[in-house]
Structure formats: C-alpha cells, structure tokens
PDB file of C-alpha atoms in Angstrom:
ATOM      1  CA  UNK A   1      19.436   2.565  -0.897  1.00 60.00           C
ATOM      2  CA  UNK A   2      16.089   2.415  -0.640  1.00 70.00           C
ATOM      3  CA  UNK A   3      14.036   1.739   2.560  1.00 89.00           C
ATOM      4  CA  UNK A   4      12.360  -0.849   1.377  1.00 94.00           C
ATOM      5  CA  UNK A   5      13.909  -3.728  -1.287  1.00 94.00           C
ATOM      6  CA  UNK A   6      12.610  -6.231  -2.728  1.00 94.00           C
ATOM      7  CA  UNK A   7      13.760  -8.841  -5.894  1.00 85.00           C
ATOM      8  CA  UNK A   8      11.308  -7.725  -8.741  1.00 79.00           C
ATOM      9  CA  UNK A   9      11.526 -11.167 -10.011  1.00 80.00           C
ATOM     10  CA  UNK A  10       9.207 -12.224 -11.938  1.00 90.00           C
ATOM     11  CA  UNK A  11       9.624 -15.454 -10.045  1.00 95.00           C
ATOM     12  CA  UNK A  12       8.306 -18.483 -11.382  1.00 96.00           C
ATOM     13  CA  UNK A  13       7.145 -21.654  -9.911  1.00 96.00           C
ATOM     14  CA  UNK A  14       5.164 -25.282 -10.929  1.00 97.00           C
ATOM     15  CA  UNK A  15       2.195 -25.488  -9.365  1.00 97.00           C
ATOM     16  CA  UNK A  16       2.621 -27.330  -6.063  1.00 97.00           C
ATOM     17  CA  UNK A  17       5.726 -25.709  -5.135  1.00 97.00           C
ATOM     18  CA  UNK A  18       7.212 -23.598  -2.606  1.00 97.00           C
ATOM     19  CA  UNK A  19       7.291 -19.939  -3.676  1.00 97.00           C
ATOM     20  CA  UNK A  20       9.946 -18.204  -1.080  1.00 96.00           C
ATOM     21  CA  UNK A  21       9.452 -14.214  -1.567  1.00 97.00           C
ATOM     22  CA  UNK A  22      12.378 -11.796   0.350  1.00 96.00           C
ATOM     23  CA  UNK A  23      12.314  -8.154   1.489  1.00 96.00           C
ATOM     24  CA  UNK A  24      15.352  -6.216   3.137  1.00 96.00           C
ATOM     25  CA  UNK A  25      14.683  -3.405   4.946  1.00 95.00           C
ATOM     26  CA  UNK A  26      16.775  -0.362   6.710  1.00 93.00           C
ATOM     27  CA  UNK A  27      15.152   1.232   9.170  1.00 90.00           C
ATOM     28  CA  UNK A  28      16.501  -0.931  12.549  1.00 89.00           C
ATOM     29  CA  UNK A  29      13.504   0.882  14.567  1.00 87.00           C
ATOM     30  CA  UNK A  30      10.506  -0.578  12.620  1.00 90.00           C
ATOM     31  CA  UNK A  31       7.920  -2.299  14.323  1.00 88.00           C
ATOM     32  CA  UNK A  32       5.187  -3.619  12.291  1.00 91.00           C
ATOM     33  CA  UNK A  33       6.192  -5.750   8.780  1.00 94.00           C
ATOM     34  CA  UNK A  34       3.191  -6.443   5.988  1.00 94.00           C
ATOM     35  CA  UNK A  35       2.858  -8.533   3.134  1.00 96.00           C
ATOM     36  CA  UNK A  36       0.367  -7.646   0.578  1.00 96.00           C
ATOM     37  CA  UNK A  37      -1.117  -9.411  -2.418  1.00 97.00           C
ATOM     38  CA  UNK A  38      -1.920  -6.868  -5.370  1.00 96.00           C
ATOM     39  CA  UNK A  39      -3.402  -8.857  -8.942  1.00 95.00           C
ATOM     40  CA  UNK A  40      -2.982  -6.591 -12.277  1.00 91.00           C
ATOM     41  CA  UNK A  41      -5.492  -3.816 -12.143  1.00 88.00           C
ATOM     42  CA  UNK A  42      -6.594  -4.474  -8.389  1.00 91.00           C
ATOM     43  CA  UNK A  43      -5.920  -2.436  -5.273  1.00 92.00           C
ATOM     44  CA  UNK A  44      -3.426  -4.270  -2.402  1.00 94.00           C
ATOM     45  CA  UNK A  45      -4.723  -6.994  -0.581  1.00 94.00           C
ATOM     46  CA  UNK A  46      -3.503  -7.708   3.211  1.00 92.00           C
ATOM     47  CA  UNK A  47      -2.459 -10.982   3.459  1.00 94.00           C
ATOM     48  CA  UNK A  48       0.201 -11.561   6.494  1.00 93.00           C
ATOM     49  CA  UNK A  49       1.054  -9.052   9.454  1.00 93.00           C
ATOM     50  CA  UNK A  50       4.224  -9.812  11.682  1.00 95.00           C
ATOM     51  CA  UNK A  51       5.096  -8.232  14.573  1.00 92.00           C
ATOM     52  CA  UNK A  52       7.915 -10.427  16.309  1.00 93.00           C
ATOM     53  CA  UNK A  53      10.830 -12.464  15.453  1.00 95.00           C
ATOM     54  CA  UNK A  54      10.390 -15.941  14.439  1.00 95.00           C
ATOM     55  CA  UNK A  55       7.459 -17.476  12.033  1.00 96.00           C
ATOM     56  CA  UNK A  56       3.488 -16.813  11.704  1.00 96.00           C
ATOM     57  CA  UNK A  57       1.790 -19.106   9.782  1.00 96.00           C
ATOM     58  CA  UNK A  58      -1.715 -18.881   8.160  1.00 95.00           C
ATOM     59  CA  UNK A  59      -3.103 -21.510   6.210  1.00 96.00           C
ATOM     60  CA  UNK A  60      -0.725 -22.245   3.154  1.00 97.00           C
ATOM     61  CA  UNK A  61       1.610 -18.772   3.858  1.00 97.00           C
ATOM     62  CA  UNK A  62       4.078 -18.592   6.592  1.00 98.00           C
ATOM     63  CA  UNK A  63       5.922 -15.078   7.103  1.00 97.00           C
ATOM     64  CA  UNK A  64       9.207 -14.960   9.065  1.00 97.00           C
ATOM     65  CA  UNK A  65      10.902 -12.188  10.842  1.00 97.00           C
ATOM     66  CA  UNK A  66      14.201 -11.572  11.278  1.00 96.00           C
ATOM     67  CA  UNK A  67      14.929  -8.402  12.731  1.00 94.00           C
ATOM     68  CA  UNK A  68      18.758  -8.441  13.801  1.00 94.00           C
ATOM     69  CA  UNK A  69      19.012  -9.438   9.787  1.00 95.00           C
ATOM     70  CA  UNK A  70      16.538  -6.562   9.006  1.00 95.00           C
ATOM     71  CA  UNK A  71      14.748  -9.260   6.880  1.00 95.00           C
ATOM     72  CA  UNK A  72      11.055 -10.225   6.452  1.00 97.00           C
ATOM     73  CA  UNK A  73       9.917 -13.641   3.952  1.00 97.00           C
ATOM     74  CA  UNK A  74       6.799 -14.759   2.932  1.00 97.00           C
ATOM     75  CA  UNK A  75       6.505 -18.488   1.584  1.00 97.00           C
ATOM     76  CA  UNK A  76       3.671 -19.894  -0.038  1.00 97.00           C
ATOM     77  CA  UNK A  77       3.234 -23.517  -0.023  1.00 98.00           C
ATOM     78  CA  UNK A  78       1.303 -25.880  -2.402  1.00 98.00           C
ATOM     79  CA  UNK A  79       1.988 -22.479  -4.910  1.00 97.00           C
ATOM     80  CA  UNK A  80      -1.551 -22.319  -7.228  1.00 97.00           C
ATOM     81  CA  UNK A  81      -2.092 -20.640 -10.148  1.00 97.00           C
ATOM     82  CA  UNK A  82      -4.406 -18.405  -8.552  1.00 96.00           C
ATOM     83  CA  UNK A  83      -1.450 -17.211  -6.668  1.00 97.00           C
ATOM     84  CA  UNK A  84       0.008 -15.294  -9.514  1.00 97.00           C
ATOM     85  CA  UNK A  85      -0.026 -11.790  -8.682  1.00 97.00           C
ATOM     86  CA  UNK A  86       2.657  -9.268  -7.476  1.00 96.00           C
ATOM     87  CA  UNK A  87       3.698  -9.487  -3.329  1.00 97.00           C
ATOM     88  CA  UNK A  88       4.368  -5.945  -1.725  1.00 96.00           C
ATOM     89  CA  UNK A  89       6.211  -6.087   1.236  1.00 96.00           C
ATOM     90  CA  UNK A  90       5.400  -3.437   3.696  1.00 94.00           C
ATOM     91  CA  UNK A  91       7.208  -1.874   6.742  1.00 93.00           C
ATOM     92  CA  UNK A  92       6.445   0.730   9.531  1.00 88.00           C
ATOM     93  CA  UNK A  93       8.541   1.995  11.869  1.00 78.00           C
ATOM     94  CA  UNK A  94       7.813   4.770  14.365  1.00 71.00           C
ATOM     95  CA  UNK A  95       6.324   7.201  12.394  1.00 71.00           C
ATOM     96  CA  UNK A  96       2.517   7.442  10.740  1.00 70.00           C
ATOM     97  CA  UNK A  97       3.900   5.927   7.407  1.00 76.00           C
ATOM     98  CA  UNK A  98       4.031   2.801   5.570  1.00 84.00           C
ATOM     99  CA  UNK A  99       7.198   2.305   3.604  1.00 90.00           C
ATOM    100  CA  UNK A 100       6.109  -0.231   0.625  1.00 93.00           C
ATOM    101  CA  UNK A 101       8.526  -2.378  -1.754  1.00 94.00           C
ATOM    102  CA  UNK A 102       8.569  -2.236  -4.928  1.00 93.00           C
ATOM    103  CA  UNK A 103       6.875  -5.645  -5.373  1.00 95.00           C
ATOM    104  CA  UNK A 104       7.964  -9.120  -6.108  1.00 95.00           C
ATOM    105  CA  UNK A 105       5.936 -10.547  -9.639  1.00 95.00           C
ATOM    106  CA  UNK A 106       5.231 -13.979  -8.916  1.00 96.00           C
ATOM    107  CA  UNK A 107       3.850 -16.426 -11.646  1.00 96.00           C
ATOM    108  CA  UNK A 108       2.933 -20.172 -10.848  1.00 97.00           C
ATOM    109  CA  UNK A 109       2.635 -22.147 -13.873  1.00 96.00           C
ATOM    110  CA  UNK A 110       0.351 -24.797 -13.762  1.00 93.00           C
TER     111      UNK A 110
ATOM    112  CA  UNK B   1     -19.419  -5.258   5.569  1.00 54.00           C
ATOM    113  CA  UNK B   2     -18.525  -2.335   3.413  1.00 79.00           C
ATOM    114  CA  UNK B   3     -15.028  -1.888   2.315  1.00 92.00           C
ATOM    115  CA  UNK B   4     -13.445   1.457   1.269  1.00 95.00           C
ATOM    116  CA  UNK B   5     -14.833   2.621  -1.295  1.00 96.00           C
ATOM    117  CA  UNK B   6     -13.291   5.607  -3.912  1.00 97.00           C
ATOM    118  CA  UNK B   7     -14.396   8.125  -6.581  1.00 97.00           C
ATOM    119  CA  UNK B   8     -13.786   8.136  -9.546  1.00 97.00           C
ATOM    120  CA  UNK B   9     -12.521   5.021 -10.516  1.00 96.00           C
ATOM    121  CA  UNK B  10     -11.017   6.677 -13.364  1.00 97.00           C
ATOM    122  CA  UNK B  11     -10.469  10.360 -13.898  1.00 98.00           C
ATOM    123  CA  UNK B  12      -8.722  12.061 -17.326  1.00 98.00           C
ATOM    124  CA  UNK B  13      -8.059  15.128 -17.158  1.00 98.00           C
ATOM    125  CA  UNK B  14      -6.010  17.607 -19.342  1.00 97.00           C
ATOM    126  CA  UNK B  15      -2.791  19.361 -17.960  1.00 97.00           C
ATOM    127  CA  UNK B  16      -3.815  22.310 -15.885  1.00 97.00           C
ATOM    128  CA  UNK B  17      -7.364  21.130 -14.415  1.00 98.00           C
ATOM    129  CA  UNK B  18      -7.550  20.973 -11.091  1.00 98.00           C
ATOM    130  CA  UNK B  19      -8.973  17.458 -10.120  1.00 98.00           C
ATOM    131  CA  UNK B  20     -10.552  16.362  -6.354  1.00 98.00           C
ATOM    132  CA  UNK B  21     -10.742  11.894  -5.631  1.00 98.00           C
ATOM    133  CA  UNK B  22     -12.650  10.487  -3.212  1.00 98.00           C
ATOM    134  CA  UNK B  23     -12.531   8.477  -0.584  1.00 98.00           C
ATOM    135  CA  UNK B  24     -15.399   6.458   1.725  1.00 97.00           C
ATOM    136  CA  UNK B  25     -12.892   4.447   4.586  1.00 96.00           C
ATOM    137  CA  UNK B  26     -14.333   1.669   6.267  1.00 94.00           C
ATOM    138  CA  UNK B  27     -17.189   3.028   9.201  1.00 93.00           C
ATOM    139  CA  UNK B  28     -15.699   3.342  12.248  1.00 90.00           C
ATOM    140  CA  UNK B  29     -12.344   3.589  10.871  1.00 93.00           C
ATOM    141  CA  UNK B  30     -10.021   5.983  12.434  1.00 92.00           C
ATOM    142  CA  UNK B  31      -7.262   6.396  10.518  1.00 92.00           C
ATOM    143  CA  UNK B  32      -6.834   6.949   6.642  1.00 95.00           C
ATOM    144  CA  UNK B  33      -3.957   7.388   4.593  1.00 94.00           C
ATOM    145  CA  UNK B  34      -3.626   8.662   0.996  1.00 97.00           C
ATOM    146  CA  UNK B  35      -0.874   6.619  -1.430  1.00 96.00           C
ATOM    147  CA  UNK B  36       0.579   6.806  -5.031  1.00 97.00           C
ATOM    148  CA  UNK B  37       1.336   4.010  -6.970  1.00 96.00           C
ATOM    149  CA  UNK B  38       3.401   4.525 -10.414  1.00 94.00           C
ATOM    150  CA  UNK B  39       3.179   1.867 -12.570  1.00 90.00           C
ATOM    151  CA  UNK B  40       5.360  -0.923 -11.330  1.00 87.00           C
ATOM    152  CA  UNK B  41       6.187   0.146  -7.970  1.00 91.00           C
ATOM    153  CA  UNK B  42       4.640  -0.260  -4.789  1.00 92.00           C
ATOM    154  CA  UNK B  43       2.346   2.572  -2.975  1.00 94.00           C
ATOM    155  CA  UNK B  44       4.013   5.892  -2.226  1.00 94.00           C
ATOM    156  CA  UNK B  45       2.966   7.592   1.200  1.00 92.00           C
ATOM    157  CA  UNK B  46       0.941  11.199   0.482  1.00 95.00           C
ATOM    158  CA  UNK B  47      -1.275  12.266   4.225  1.00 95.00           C
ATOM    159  CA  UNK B  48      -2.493  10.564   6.957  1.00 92.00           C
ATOM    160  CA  UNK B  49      -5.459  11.338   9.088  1.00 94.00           C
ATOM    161  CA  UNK B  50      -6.282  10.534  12.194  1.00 92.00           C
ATOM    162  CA  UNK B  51     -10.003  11.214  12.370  1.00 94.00           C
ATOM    163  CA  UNK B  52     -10.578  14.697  11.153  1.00 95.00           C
ATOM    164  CA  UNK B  53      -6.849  15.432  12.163  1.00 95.00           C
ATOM    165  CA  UNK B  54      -4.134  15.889   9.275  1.00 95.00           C
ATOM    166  CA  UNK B  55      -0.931  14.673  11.215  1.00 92.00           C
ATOM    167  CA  UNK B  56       1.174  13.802   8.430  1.00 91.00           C
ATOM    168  CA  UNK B  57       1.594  15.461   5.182  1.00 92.00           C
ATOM    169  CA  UNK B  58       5.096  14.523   4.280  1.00 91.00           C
ATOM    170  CA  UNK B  59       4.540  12.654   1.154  1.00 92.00           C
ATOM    171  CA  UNK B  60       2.753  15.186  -0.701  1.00 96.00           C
ATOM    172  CA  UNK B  61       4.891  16.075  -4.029  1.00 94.00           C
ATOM    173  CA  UNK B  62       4.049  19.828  -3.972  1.00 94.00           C
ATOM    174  CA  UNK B  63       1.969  22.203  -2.556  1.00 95.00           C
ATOM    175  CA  UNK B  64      -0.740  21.372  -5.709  1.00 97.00           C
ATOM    176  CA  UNK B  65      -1.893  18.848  -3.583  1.00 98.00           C
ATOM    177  CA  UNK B  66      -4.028  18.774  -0.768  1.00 97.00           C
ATOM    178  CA  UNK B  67      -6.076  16.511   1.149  1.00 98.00           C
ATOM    179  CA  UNK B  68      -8.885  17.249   3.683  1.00 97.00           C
ATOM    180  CA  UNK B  69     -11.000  15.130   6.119  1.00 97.00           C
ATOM    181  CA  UNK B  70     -13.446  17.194   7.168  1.00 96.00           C
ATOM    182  CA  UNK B  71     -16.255  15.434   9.853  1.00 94.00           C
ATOM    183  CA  UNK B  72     -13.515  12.183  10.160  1.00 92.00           C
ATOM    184  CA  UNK B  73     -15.191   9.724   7.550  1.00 94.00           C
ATOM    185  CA  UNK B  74     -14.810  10.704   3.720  1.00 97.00           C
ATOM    186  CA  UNK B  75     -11.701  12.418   2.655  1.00 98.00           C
ATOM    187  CA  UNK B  76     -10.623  14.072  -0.517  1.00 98.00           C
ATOM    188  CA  UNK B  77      -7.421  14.546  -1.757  1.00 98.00           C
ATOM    189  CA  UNK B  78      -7.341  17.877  -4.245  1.00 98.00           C
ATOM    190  CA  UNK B  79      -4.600  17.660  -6.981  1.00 98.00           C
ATOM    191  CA  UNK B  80      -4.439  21.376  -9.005  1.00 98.00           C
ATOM    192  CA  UNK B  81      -3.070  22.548 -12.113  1.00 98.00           C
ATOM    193  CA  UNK B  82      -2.862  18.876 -12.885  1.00 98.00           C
ATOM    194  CA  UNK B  83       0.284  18.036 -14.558  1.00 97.00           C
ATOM    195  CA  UNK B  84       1.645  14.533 -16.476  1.00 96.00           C
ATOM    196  CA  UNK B  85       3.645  13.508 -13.342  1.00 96.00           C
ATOM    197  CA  UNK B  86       0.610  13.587 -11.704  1.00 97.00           C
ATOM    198  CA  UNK B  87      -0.476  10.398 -13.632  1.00 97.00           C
ATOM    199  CA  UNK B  88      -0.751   7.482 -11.166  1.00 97.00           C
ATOM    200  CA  UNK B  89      -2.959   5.210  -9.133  1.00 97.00           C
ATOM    201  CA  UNK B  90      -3.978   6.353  -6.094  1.00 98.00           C
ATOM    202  CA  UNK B  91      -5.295   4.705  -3.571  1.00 97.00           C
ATOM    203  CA  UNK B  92      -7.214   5.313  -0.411  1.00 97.00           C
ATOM    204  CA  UNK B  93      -6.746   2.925   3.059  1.00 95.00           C
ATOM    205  CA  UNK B  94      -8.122   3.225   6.146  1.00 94.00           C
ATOM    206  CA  UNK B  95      -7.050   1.711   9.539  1.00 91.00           C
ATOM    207  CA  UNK B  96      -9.004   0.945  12.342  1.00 88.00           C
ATOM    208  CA  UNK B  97      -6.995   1.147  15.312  1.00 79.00           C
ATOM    209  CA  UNK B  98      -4.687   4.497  16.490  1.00 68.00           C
ATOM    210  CA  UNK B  99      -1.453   2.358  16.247  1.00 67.00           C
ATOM    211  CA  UNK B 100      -1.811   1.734  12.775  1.00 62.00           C
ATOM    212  CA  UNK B 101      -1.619  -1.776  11.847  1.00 73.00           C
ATOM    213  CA  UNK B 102      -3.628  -3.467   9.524  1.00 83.00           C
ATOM    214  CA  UNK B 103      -4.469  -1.516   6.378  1.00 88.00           C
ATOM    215  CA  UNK B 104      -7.294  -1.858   3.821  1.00 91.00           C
ATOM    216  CA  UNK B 105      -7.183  -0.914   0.504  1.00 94.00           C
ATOM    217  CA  UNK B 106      -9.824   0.577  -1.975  1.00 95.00           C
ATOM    218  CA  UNK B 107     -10.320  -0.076  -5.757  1.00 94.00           C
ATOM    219  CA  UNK B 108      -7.819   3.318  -6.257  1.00 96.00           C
ATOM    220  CA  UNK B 109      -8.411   5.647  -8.898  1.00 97.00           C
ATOM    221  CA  UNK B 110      -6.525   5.858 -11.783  1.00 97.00           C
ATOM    222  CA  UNK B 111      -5.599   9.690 -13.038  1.00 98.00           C
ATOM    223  CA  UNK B 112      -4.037  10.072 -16.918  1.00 97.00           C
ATOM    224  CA  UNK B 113      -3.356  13.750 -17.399  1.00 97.00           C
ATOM    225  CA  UNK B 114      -3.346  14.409 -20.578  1.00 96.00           C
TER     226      UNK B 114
END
C-alpha cells in the first residue's frame, strides 16, 4: 500500500461544476496535509494547506480533513478550464519528509 | 519577490557522466529539500537541509548521489556515473519556517541520460 493514494482519474468535469478530488493516506501520526496544483511541464504549485479536522476554504477551493478516516479532499467550485491540470496531494507526518500522491488529472471541459 | 530558482533547466547527459543541478531557494529560506518526479507520479523525497545542515538523506537511490549546502542558501545535488534510471525531473523547494510547512517549488530540471 502506498503512503500516499490517490484516484489517477483523469476526471472530467463541464465548466461550472464541482470537481471533488480524494486522497487516502496511512500514516495515523501525520500532521500537516497539502494540495498542490502541477500544469504539464510546470513545477508544483501550493494551493491549500490543512492542519485540523473539518473544512478550510479559500476562494473557489475548500479542503477538508478527516483524520479518524485518514482522508484529505479538495473541491473546486465553479470548475474553469483553466483549472485543468494534475492535483498532488501531499502529507507530512513527524519526520523531515513530504510523502506526495501520485496525482489526480483533472480536465474541465468548457 | 524571487522564487526558487534552478540550473539547468535541462541537462542530457550520456550514461556514465557525472552531472551536478542547481538550486537558488527563496532568501531567507531555511529549509530546502531535493525531490524526483518520474513521469506521471508525484515528487519523490531525496535530502533535506536545514540551513547548511544535511538532516535527512533517506531518499537518495544510491550512494551516486549527493547533495551539499554549503553557506545555507544554494544547494547542489551531484548525481555520478549517471545512469538511465537516473532520468527524471527534479525539483528543488525551499521552506521558510523550521517546522516545515508550506513548500515552494522551482521550474525543476529535467535530466535524459542517454
């Protein structure tokens, strides 16, 4: 199992939509939970931090924390086209590492 | 301001050479980490530095690489006898507090060994 899982997808939604993007992780002691937005040929871009359970919104993304579930989301509302990229999900725990997914693709078709 | 910055973006090199990547954090930056990224996965821990300090080396494939921080700001990670596993992304972040949170990303550079 890996530490990190994530649906590769490709996902696909209509422009306007809610795009819902899941990551499981196993390591019951991590802390810190990161969702990064990485376009073809481009480095990762930090888009959400969570620390606690519950929801964080920021602007049209919301990330929720569930840590008895060992499950972090990301949703994107009003999905654009410009939101087409691939979604890392990224977890620390204790030690000086990050632990990334393998990525969710996500297309929105206008 | 000034993002991270790395060097080359692209490096080929043929099976064998030894091949050093470089990486500018963000000033002021404490921490900086070295990752891999195959094609279609997500980034692969290599090192982490804490200023000049090398307190995690875990990730590092073999002992062909190495990675060095010198003075606490620029960093190079040192791949030899270069070999076609070695092909990936890699990319440079840095961190500005101790505990590690938020990371930012440079443009990566991409090594083909040939």
């Amino acid at each position: 199992q890996k530490e990190v899982e994530q649906n590769s997808g490709p996902l696909s939604v209509p422009e306007g939509a809610i795009a819902s993007l899941n990551c499981t992780y196993s390591d019951r002691g991590s802390q810190s939970f990161f969702w990064y937005r990485q376009y073809s040929g481009k480095s990762p871009e930090l888009i959400m931090s969570i620390y606690s359970n519950g929801d964080k919104e920021d602007g049209r993304f919301t990330a929720q924390l569930n840590k008895a579930s060992q499950y972090v989301s990301l949703l994107i509302r009003d999905s654009q086209p410009s939101d087409s990229a691939t979604y890392l999900c990224a977890v620390k725990s204790g030690g000086d590492d990050m632990r990334f997914g393998a990525g969710t693709r996500l297309t929105v078709k206008p | 301001g000034a993002g991270v910055s790395q060097s080359p973006r692209y490096k080929v090199a043929k099976r064998g050479q030894d091949v050093a990547l470089r990486c500018d954090p963000i000033s002021g930056h404490v921490s900086l980490f070295w990752y891999q990224q195959a094609l279609g996965q997500g980034p692969e821990f290599l090192t982490y530095f804490q200023n000049e300090a090398q307190l995690d080396k875990s990730g590092l494939p073999s002992d062909r690489f190495f990675a060095e921080r010198p003075e606490g700001s620029v960093s190079t990670l040192k791949i030899q006898r270069t070999q076609q596993e070695d092909s990936a992304v890699y990319l440079c972040a840095s961190s500005l507090s101790r505990d590690l949170r938020e990371q930012y990303f440079g443009p990566g550079t991409r090594l083909t060994v040939t």
